[in-house]
Coordinates of C-alpha atoms (C1' of nucleotides) in Angstrom, one line a residue:
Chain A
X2 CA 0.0 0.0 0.0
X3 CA 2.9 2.0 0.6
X4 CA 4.1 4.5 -2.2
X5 CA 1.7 4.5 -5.0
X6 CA 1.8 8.0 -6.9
X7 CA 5.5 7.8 -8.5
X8 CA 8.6 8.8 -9.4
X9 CA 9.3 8.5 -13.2
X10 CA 11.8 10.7 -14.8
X11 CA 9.2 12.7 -16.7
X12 CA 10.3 11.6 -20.2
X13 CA 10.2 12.9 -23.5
X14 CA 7.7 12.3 -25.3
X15 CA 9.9 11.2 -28.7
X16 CA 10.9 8.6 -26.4
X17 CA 7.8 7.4 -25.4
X18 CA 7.2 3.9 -26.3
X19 CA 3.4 4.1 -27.5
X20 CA 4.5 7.4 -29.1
X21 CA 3.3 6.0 -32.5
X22 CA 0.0 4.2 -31.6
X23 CA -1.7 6.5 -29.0
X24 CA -4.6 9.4 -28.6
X25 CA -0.9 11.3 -29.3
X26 CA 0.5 9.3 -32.4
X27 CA -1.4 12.2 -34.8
X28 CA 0.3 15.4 -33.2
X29 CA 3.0 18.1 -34.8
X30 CA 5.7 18.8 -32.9
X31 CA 4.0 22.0 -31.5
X32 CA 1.4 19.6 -30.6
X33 CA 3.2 17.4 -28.7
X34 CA 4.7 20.4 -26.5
X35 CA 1.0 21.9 -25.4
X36 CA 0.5 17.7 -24.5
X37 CA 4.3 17.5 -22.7
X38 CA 2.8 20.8 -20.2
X39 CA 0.1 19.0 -18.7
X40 CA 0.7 15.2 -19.0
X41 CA 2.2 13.4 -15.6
X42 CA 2.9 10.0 -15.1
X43 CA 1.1 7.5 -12.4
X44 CA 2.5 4.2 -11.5
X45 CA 0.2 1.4 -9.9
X46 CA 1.5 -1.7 -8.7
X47 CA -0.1 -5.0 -9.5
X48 CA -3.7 -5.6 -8.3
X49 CA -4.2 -1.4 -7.0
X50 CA -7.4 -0.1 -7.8
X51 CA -7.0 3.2 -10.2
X52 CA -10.3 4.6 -10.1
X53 CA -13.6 3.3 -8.8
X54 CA -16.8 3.3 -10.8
X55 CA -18.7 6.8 -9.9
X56 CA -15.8 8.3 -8.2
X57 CA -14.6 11.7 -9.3
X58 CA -12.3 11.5 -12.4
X59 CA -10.6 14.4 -13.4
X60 CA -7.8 13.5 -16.0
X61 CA -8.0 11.2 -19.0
X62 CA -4.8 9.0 -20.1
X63 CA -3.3 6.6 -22.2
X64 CA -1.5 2.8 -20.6
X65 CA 2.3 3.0 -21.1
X66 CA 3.3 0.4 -19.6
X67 CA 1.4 -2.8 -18.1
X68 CA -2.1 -3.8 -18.2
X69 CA -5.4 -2.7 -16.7
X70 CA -9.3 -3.7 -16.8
X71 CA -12.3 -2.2 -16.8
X72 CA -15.3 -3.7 -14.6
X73 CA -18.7 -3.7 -14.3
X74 CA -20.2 -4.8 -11.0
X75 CA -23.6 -5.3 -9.9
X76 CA -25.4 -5.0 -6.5
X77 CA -25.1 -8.4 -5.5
X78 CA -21.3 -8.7 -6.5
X79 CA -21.7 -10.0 -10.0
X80 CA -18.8 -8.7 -11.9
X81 CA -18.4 -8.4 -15.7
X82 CA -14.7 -7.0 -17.3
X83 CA -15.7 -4.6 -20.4
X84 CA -12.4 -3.9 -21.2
X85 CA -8.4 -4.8 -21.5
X86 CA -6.6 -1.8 -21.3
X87 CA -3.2 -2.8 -23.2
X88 CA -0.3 -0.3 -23.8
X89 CA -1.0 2.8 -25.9
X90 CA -5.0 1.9 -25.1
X91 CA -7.0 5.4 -23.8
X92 CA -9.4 5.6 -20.4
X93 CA -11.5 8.3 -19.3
X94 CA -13.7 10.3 -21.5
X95 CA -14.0 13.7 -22.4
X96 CA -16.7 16.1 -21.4
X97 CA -17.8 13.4 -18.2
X98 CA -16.9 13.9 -14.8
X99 CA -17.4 10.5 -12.8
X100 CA -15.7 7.1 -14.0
X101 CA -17.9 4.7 -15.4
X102 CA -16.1 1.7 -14.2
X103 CA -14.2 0.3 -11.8
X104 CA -10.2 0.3 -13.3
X105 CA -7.6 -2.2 -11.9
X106 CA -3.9 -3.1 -12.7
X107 CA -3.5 -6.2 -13.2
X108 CA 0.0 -6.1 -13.9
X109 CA 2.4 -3.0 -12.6
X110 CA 1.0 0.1 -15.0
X111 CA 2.5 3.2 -16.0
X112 CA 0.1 5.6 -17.3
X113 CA 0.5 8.9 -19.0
X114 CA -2.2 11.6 -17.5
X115 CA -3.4 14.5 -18.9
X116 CA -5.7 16.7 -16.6
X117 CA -9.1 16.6 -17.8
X118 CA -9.8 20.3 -18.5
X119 CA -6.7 21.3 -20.4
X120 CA -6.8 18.1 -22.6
X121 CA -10.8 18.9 -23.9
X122 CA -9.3 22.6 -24.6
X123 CA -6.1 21.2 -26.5
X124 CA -9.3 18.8 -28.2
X125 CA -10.7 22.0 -30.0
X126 CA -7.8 23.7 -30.9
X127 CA -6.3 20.9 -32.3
X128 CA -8.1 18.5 -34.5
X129 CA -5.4 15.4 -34.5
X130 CA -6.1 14.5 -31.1
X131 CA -10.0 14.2 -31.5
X132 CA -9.3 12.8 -35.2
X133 CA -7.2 9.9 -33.2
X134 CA -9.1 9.9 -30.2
X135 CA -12.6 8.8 -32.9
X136 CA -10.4 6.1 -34.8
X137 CA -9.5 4.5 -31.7
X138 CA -13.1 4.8 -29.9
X139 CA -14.1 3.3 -33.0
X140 CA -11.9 0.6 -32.6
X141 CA -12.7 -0.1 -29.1
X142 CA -16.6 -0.3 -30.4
X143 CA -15.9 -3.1 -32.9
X144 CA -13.9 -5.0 -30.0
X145 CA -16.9 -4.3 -28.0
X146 CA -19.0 -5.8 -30.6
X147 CA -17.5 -8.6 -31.5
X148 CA -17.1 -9.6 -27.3
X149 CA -21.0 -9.3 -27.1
X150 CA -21.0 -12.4 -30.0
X151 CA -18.5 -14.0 -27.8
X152 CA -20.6 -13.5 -24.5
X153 CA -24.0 -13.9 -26.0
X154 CA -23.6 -17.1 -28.3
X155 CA -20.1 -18.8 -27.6
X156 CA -19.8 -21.8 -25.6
X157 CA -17.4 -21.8 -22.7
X158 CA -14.6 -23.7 -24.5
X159 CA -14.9 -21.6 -27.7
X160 CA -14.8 -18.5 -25.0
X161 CA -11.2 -19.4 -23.5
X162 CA -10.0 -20.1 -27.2
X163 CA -11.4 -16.8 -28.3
X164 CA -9.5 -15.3 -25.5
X165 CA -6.2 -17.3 -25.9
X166 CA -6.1 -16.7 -29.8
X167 CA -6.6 -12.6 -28.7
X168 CA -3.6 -12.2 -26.3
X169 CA -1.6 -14.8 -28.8
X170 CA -2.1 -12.6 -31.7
X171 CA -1.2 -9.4 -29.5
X172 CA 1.9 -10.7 -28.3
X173 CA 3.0 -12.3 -31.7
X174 CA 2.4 -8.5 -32.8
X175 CA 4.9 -7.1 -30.3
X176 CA 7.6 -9.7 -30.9
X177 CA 7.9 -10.1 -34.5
X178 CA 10.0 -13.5 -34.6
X179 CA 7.2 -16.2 -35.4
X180 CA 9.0 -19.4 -34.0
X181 CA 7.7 -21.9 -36.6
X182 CA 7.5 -24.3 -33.4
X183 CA 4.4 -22.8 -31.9
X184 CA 3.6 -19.3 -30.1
X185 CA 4.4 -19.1 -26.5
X186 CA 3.3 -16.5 -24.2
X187 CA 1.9 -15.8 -20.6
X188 CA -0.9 -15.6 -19.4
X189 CA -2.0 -11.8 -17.9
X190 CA -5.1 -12.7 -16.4
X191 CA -6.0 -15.3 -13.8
X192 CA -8.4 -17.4 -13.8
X193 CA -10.9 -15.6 -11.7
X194 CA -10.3 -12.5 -14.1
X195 CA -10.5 -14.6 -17.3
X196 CA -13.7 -15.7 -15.7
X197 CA -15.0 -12.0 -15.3
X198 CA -14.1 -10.9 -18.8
X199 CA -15.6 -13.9 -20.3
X200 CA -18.8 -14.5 -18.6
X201 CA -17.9 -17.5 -16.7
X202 CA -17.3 -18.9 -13.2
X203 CA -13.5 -19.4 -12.7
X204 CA -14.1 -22.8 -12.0
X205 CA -15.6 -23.4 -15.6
X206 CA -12.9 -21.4 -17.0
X207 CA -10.3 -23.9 -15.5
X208 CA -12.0 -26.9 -16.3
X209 CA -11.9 -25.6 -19.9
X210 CA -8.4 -24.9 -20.1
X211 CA -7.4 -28.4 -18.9
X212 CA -9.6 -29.7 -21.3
X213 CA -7.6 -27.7 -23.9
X214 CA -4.8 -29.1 -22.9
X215 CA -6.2 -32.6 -22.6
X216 CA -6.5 -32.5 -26.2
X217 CA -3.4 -31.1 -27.5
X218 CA -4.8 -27.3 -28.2
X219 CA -2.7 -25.9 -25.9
X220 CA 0.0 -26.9 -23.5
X221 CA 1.0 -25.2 -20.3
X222 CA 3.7 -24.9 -18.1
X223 CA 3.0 -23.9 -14.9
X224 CA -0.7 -21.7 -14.3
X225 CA 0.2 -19.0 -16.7
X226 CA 3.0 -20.3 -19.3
X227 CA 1.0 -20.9 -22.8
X228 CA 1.9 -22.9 -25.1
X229 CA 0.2 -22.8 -28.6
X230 CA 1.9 -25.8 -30.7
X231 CA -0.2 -24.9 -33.8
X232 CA -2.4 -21.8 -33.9
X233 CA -4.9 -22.8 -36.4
X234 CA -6.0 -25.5 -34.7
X235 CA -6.6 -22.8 -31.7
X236 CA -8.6 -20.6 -34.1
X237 CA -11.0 -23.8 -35.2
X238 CA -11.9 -24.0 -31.3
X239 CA -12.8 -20.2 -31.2
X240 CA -15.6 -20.7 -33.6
X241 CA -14.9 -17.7 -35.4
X242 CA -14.5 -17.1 -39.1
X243 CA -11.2 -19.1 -40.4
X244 CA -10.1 -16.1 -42.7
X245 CA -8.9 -13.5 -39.5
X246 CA -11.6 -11.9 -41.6
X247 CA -9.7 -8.0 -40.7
X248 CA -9.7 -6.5 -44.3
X249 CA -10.3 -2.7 -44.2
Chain B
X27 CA -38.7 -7.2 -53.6
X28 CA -40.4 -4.5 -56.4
X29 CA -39.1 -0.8 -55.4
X30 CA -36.5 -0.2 -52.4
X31 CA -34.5 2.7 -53.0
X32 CA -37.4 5.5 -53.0
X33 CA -38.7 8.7 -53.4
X34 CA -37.8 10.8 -50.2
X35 CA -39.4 14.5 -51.6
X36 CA -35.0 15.5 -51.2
X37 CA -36.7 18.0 -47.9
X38 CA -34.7 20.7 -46.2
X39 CA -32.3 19.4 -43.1
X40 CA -34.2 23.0 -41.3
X41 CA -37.3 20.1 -41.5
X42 CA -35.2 17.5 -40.2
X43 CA -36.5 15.2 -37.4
X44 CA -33.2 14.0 -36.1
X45 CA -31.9 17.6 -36.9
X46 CA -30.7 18.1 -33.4
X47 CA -29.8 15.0 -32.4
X48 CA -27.9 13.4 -35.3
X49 CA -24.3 13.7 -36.6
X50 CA -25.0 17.1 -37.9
X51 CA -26.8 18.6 -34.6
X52 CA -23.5 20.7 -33.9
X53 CA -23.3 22.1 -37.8
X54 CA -23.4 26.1 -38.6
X55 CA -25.8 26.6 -41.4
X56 CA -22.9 26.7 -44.2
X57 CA -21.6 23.1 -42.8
X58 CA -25.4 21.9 -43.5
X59 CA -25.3 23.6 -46.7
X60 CA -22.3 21.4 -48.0
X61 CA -23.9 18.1 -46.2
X62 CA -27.0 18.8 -47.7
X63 CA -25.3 18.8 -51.5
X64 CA -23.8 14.8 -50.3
X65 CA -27.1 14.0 -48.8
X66 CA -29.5 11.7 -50.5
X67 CA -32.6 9.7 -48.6
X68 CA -33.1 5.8 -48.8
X69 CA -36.2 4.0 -48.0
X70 CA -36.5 0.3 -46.8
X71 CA -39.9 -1.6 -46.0
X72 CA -39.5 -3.5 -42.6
X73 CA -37.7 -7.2 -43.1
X74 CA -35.6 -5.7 -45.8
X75 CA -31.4 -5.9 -45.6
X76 CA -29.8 -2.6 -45.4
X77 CA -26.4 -4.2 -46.3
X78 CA -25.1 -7.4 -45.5
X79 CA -21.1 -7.7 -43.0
X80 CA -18.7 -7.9 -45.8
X81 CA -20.1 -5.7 -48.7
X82 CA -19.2 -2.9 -50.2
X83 CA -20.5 0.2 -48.2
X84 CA -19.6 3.4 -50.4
X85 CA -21.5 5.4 -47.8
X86 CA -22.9 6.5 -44.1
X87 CA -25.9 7.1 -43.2
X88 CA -28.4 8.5 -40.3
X89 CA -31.5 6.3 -39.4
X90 CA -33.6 9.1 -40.0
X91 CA -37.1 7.0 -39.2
X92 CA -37.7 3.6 -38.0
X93 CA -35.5 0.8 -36.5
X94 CA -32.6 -1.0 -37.7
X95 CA -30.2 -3.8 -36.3
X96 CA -27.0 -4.6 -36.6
X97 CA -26.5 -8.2 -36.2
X98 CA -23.0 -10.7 -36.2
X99 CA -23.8 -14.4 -37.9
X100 CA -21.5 -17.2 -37.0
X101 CA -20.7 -19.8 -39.8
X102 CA -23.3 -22.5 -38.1
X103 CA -26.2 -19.6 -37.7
X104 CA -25.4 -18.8 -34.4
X105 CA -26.4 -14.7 -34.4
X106 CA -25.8 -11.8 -32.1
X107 CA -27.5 -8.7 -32.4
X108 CA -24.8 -6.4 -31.6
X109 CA -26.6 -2.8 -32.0
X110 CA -30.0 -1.8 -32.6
X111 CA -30.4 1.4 -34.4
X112 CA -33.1 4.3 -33.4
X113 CA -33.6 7.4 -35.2
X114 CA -30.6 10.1 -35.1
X115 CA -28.0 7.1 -35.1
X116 CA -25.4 6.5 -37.4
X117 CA -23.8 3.7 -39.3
X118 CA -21.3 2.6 -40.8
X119 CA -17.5 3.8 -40.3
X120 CA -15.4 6.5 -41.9
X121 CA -12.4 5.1 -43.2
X122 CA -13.7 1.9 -44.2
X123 CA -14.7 0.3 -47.0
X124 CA -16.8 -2.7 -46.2
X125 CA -19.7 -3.3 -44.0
X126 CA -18.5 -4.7 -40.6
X127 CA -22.4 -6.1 -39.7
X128 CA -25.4 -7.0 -41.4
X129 CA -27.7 -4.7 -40.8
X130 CA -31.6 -5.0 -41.7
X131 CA -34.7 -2.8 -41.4
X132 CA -37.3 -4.0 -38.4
X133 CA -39.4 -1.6 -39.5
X134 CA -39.5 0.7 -42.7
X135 CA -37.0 2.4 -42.4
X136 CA -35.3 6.2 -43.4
X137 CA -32.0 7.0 -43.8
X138 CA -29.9 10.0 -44.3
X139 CA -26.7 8.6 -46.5
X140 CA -23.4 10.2 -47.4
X141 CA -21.4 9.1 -49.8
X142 CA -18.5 8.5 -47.7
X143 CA -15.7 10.0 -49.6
X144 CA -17.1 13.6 -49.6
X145 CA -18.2 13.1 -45.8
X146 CA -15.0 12.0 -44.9
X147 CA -13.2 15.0 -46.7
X148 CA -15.8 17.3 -44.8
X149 CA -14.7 15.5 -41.7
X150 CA -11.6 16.9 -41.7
X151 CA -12.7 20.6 -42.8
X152 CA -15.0 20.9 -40.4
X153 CA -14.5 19.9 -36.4
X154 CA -18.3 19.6 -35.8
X155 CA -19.0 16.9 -37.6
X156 CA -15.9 14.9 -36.1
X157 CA -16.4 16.3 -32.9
X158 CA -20.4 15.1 -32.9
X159 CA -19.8 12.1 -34.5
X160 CA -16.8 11.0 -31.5
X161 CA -19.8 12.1 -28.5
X162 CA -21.7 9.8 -30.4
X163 CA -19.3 6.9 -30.6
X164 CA -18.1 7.3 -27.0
X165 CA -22.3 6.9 -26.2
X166 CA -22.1 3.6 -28.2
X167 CA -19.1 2.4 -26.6
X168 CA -20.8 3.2 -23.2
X169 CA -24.0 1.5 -24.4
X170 CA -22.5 -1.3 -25.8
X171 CA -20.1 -1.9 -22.4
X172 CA -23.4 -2.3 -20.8
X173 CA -25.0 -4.8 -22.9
X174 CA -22.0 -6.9 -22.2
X175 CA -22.6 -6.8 -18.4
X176 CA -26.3 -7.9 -19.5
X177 CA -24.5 -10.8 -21.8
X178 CA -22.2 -11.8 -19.7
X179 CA -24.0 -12.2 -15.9
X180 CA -27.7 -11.4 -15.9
X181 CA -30.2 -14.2 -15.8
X182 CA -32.5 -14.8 -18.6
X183 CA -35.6 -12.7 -16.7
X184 CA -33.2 -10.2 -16.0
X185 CA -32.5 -9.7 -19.2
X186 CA -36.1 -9.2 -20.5
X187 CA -37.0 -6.9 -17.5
X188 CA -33.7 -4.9 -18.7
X189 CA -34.9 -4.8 -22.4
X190 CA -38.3 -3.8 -21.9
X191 CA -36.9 -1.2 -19.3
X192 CA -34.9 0.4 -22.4
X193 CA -37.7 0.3 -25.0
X194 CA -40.2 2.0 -22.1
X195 CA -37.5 4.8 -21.6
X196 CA -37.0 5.8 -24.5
X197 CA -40.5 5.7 -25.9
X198 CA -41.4 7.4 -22.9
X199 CA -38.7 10.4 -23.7
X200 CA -40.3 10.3 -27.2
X201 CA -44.1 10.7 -25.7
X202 CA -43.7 13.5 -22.9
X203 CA -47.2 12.4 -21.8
X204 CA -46.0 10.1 -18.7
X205 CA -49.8 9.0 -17.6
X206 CA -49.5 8.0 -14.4
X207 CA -51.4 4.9 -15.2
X208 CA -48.5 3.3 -16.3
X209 CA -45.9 3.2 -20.0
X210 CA -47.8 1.7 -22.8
X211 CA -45.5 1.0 -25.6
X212 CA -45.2 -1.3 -28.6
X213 CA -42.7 -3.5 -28.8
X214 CA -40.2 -3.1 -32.0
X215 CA -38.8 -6.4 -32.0
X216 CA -40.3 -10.0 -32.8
X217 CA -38.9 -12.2 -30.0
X218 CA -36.7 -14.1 -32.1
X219 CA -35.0 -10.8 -32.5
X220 CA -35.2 -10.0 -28.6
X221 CA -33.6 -13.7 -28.2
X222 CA -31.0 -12.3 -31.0
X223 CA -30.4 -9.2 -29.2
X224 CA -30.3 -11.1 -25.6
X225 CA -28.3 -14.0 -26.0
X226 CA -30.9 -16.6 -25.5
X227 CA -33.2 -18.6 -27.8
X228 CA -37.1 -17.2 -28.7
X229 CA -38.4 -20.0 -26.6
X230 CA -36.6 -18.7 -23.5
X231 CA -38.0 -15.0 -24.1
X232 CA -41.3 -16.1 -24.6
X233 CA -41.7 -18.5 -21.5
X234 CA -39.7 -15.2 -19.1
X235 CA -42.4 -12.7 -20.8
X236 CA -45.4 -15.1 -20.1
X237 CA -43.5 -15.2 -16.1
X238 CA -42.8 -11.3 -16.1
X239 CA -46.9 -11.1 -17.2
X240 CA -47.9 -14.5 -14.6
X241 CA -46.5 -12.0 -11.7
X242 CA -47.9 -8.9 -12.9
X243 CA -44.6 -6.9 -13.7
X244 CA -46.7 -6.2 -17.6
X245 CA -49.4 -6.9 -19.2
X246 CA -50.1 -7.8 -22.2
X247 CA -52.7 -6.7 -25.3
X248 CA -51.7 -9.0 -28.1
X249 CA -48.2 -9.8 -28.6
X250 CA -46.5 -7.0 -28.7
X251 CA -48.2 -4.1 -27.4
X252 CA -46.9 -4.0 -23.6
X253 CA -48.2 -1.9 -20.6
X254 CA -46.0 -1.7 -17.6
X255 CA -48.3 -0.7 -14.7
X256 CA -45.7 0.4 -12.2
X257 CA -41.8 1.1 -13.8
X258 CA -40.1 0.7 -10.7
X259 CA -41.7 -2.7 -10.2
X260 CA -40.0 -3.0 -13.5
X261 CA -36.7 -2.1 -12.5
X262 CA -36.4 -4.0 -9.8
X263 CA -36.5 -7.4 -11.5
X264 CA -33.2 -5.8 -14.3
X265 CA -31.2 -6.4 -11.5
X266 CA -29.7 -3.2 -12.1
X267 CA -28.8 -0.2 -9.5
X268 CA -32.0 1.2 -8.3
X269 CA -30.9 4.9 -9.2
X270 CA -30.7 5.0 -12.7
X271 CA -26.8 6.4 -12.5
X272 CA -27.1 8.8 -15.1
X273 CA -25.2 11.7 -13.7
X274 CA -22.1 13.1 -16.0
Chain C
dC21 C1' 8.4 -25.8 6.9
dG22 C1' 4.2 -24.4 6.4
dC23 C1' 1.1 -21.1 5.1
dA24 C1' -2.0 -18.5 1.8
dG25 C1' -3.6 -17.5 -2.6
dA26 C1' -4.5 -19.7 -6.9
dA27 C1' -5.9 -23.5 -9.3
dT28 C1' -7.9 -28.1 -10.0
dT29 C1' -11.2 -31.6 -9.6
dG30 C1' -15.6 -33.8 -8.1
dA31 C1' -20.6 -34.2 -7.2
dT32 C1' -24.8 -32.2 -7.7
dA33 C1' -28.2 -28.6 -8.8
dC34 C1' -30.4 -25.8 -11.9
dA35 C1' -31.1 -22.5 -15.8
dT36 C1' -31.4 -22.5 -20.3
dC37 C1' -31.5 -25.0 -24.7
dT38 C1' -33.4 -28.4 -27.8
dC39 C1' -36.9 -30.8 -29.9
dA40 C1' -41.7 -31.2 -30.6
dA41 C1' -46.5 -30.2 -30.4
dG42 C1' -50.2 -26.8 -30.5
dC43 C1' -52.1 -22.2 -30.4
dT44 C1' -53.4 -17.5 -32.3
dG45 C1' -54.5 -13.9 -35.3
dG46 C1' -54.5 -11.5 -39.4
dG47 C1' -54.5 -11.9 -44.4
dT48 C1' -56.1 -14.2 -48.7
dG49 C1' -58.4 -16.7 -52.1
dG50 C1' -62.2 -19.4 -53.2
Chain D
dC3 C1' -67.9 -14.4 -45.6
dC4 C1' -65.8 -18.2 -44.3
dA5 C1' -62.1 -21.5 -44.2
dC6 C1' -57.7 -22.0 -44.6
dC7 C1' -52.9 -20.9 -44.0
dC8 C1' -48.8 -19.5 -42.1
dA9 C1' -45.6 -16.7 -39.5
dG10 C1' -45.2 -15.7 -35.0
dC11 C1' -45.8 -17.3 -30.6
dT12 C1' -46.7 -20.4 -26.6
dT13 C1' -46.1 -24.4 -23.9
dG14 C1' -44.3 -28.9 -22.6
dA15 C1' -40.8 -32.6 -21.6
dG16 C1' -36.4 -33.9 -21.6
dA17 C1' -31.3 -33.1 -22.5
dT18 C1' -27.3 -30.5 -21.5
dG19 C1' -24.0 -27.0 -20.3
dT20 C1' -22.6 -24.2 -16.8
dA21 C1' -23.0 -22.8 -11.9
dT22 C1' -22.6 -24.0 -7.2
dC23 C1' -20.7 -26.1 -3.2
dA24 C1' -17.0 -28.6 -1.4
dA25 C1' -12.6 -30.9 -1.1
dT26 C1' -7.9 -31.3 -2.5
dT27 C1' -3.7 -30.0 -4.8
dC28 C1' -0.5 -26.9 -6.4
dT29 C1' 2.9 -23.0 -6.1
dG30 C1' 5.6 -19.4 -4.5
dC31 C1' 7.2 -17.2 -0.5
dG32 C1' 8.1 -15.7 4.3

DNA sequence: CGCAGAATTGATACATCTCAAGCTGGGTGG
DNA sequence: CCACCCAGCTTGAGATGTATCAATTCTGCG
């Protein structure tokens, strides 16, 4: 519980490693200064809460580092995740006050702030934060979309290969060497969180991973250590489209 | 099959239903001036495909009157209604070329369209329309975040109560009348296409509105018109926060 | 070493789906 | 004007997938 606001050396922003995919990626070099005068750094350590649904929220940002979810909870404690917020990935919303959801690290998170009232201001003056800040919400609306098919009409074991194929293809992105040997990556949820973002109990969700790995999809080593030996056969369990079907 | 692109008389966006609520609402009269010269009206009789996921979609377009729904189909039939479409809202995407969803008129059905290279050239010349159109998609997002709690943790009576909830709202913003004798409303959806939109199958809506009607939370004239005797009664059973949470 | 959080596995309950049989109401053609 | 028809809807009985409750078993760590 300790320290929690932190300590990074303020960087530049040309050094800024979602410099090129964030609400920022658009901006001019004059730009970027207004956005370097009121941007701060927060750092969260694993499992802190960031924000609570309702509370007072008055700065947007964008994930820098690490990983963080959005919640839902109801009344009686049932929880549904609405969101993965991976790096260069934007929270908070323009022109509204309160948070909407609960936000959580799951992993240690950087984020980059930006106080609330200048960033709407820089938002009119400038049109290539709004023009990036619409791409990306409309992004986030798709991925929204296609998790109501998933949550609606997928069967539990097609719901933990939808989700395993998802963080597979993310990482694969990031590191470009494609190992013909399989794709291997961890895990950044457990299984009570995998549970929450895919409408289960965590006790379904860890029946259906062993019986993934019963049957060759996947292999694991230890809880959180994936293994993918052969990714199409993954993507036949997620009952998607075989084409990746992402044509523009 | 005969006639389905129509005969609007081309009216004046001054006369415009959805003139203050749709992606133009923010526009100065010379901004409506050059949307009016990309504007052209097109009329669809209820049942009838708007444009099936995958096409060719050469434009964007306001639901001016009527319903529409935007559904996902999985290759074995499985279906997920993803977004249902009231008057004032817009679809498809700027910046892309093919239809993401199919989406189909439940009612006849006006829309404003844009041929979507001009629209997105006026995008850029003129911040309202950008800066409408990103309230608008943030409102989605929200909306659609919700709908995944519903998917993903409310029971199938819950879900009903919650959808009937929505229809009664907004018809009851449309109607300013609120007799205190209760909403009376009509519902805009068969119940396969409540099942579509809830994640169940049209035998399980039907069997929880005969339930909801057995304990007295509606009533029923026919099959679809609905009368909800006391709302609150009705919000109870959604299972959602008594307060409707709709600060900002 | 032993504890605590995380995960697995088992037995059973239950909500929803599936398959199947009727019902209902509005439109149509004889 | 009636009889029929058919899409939309309701209801029933049984199957099934997932939740629930309850032990264990792992795993990392103090």
């Amino acid at each position: 519980m300790a320290h929690h606001d932190l300590h990074i050396t303020s960087h530049d922003c040309g050094d800024c490693p979602i410099r090129h995919r964030a609400v920022c990626s658009r901006c001019e070099a004059d730009e970027l200064a207004k956005l370097e005068q009121i941007k701060y750094y927060r750092s969260f350590q694993a499992g802190q809460t960031v924000i609570w649904s309702g509370d007072r929220m008055d700065f947007v940002a964008s994930v820098v580092t690490g990983i963080a979810t959005l919640t839902q909870t109801m009344e009686d404690g049932r929880r549904q995740m609405v969101g993965l917020l991976l790096p260069s990935d934007f929270v908070g919303r323009p022109g509204r006050s309160t948070a909407a959801y609960d936000v959580t690290a799951t992993t240690d998170l950087v984020m980059c702030c930006f106080r609330k009232k200048p960033f709407e201001e820089l938002m009119q003056s400038t049109p290539h934060v709004a023009q990036r800040l619409l791409e990306m919400t409309l992004d986030e609306l798709d991925a929204a979309r296609e998790w109501m098919l998933l949550l609606g009409r997928k069967t539990a074991r097609e719901k933990i290969a939808s989700l395993l194929a998802i963080i597979a293809r993310r990482d694969a992105s990031l590191k470009p060497k494609t190992p013909k040997g399989g794709i291997v990556f961890d895990l950044p949820l457990t299984r009570e969180e995998m549970a929450d973002y895919l409408g289960l109990t965590l006790e379904t969700v860890s029946r259906q991973v062993s019986a993934l790995k019963r049957d060759g999809v996947i292999e694991l080593e230890g809880k959180r250590h994936i293994i993918v030996p052969d990714f199409d056969r993954l993507m036949e369990e997620t009952g998607d489209d075989s084409d990746g079907g992402y044509l523009n």
